[in-house]
XYZ file of C-alpha atoms in Angstrom:
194
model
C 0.000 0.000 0.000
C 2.640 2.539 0.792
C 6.370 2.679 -0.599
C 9.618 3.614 1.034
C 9.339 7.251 -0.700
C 5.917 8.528 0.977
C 6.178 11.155 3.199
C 4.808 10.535 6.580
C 2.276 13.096 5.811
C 1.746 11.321 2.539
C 1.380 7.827 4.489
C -1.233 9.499 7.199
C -3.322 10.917 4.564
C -3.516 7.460 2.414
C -4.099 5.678 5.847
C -6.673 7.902 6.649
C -8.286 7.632 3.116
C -8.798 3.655 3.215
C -9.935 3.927 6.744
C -12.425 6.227 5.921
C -13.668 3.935 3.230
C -14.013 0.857 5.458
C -14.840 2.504 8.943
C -16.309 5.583 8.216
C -15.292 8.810 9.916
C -16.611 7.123 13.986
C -15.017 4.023 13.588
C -11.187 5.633 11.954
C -9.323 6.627 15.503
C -6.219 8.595 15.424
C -4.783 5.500 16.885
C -5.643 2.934 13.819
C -4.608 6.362 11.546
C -1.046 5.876 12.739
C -0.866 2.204 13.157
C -2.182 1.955 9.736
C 0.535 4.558 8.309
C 3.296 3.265 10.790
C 3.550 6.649 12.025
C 3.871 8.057 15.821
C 1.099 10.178 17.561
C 3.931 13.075 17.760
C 4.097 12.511 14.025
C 0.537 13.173 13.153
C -0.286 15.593 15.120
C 2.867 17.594 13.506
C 1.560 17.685 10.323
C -2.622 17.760 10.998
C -4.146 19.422 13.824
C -6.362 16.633 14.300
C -8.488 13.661 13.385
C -10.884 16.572 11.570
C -7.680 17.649 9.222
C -6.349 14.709 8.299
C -9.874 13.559 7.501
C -10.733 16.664 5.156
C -7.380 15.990 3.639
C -7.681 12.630 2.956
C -11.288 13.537 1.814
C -10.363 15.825 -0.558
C -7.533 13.747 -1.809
C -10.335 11.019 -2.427
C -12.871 13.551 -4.207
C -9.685 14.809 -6.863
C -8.971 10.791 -7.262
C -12.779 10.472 -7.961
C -12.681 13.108 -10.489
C -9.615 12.266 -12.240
C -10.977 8.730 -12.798
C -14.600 9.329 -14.212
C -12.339 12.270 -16.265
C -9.965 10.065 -18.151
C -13.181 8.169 -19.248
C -15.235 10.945 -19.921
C -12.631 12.907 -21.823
C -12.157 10.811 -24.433
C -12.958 11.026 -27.977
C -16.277 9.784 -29.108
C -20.223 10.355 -28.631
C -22.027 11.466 -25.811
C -23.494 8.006 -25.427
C -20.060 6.404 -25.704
C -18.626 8.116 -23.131
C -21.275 7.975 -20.523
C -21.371 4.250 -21.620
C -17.944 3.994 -20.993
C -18.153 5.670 -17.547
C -21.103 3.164 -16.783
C -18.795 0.218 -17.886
C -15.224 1.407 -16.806
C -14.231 -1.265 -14.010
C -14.798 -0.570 -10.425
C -14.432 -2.528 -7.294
C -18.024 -2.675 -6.852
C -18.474 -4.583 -3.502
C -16.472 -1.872 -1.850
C -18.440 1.096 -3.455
C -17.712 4.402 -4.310
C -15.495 5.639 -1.825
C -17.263 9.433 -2.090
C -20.507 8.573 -2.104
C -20.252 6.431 0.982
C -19.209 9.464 2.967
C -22.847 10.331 2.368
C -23.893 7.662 4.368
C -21.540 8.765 7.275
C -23.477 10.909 9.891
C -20.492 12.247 11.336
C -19.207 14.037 7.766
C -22.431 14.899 6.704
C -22.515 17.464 9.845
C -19.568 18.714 9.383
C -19.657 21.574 6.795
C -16.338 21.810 6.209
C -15.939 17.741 5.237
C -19.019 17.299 4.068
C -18.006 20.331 1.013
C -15.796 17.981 -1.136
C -18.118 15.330 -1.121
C -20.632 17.594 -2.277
C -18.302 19.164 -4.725
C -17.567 16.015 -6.530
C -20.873 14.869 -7.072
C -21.690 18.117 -8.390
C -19.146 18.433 -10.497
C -19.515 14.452 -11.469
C -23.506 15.562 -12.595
C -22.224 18.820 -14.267
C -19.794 16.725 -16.323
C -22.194 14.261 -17.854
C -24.991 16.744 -17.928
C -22.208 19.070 -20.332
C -21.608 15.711 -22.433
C -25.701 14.884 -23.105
C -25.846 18.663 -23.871
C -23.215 18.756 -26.067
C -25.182 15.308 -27.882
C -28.772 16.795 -27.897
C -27.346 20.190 -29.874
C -24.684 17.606 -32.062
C -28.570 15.764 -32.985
C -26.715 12.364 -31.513
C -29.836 11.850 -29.494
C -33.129 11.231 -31.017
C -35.103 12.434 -28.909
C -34.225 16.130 -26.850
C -32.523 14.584 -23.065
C -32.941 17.004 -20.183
C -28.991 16.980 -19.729
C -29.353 18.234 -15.776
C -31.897 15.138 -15.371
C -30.075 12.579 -17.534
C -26.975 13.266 -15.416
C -29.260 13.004 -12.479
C -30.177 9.648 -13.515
C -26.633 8.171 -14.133
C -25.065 9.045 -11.232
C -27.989 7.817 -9.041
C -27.599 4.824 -10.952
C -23.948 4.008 -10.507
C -24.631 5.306 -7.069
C -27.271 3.064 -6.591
C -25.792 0.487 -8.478
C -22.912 0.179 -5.495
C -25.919 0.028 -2.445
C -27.231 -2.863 -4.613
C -24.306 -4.839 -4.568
C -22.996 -4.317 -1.280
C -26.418 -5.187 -0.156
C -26.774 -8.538 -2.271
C -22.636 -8.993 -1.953
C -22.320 -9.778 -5.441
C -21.348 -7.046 -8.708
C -24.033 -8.768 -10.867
C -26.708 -6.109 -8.830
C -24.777 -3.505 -10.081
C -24.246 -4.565 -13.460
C -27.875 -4.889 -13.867
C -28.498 -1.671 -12.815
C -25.827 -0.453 -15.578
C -27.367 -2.303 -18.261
C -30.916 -1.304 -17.519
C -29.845 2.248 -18.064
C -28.057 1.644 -20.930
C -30.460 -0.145 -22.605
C -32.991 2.921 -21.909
C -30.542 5.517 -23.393
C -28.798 2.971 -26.380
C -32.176 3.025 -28.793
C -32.567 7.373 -28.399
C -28.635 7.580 -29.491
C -28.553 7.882 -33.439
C -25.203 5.974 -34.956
C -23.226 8.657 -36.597
């Protein structure tokens, strides 16, 4: 997980980030932080003023992570309904779900304004994205029929989003490959082959 070259701060903020994901913010203690980043309590609370710091940190390190994945997908060349298909089918570690949108599950970030704002960030700027690329498809004609690109994103999002409570619940990908499929196969017969 972490190499020889990482920084302690680097280490605290990457232990802080996968402890987030499988704890939540409650169950991550400033003692498991530093176990998990082999790093002393004089260490961490040298670089971070606290549990709340590190956490925004690794937060926001998770949120630009999030963003630079669904980007290198969505950036590409191609139609509006190949990209978005291609976000839908890029590979994922399902069973684990989306490490930003289960922050929205955790109580103890969603009261926090100030680490609650990156989550909220992301999947804004995740539903801007896609809502730019269907608009960009309904004026290029790709779509046969005229997509509300604010409620298309809507949609997507909520399914992949979805798509992850599915699985986890079930604990098996197939849940959220349905969900993916279903979606597609609504939006596949409205995109025109160009």
């Amino acid at each position: 997980m972490y190499t020889d070259s990482m920084s302690t701060p680097e280490r605290l903020v990457e232990a802080t980030r996968e402890l987030l994901w499988e704890r939540g913010y409650v169950g991550t203690s400033p003692k498991a932080i530093q176990q998990q980043a082999g790093a002393g309590q004089g260490s961490m609370y040298h670089h971070f003023a606290g549990k709340p710091d590190l956490a925004l940190a690794a937060i926001r390190r998770t949120a630009e992570e999030m963003r630079g994945t669904a980007e290198r997908v969505l950036g590409r060349d191609g139609s509006a309904y190949e990209r978005v298909e291609g976000y839908l089918l890029r590979e994922r570690d399902v069973l684990r779900g989306c490490p930003v949108g289960r922050l929205t599950m955790d109580p103890d970030v969603m009261a926090d304004d100030a680490l609650r704002a990156p989550v909220d960030e992301t999947l804004d700027w995740l539903r801007g994205r896609l809502a730019g690329i269907i608009e960009e498809g309904v004026r290029g004609g790709e779509f046969s029929v005229p997509l509300d690109p604010a409620g298309t994103a809507a949609t997507i999002v909520a399914t992949v989003q979805g798509g992850y409570v599915l699985a986890r619940a079930s604990g098996s990908p197939a849940a959220f490959d349905a969900a993916v499929k279903g979606l597609l196969a609504l939006l596949a017969p409205l995109a025109r082959t160009v």
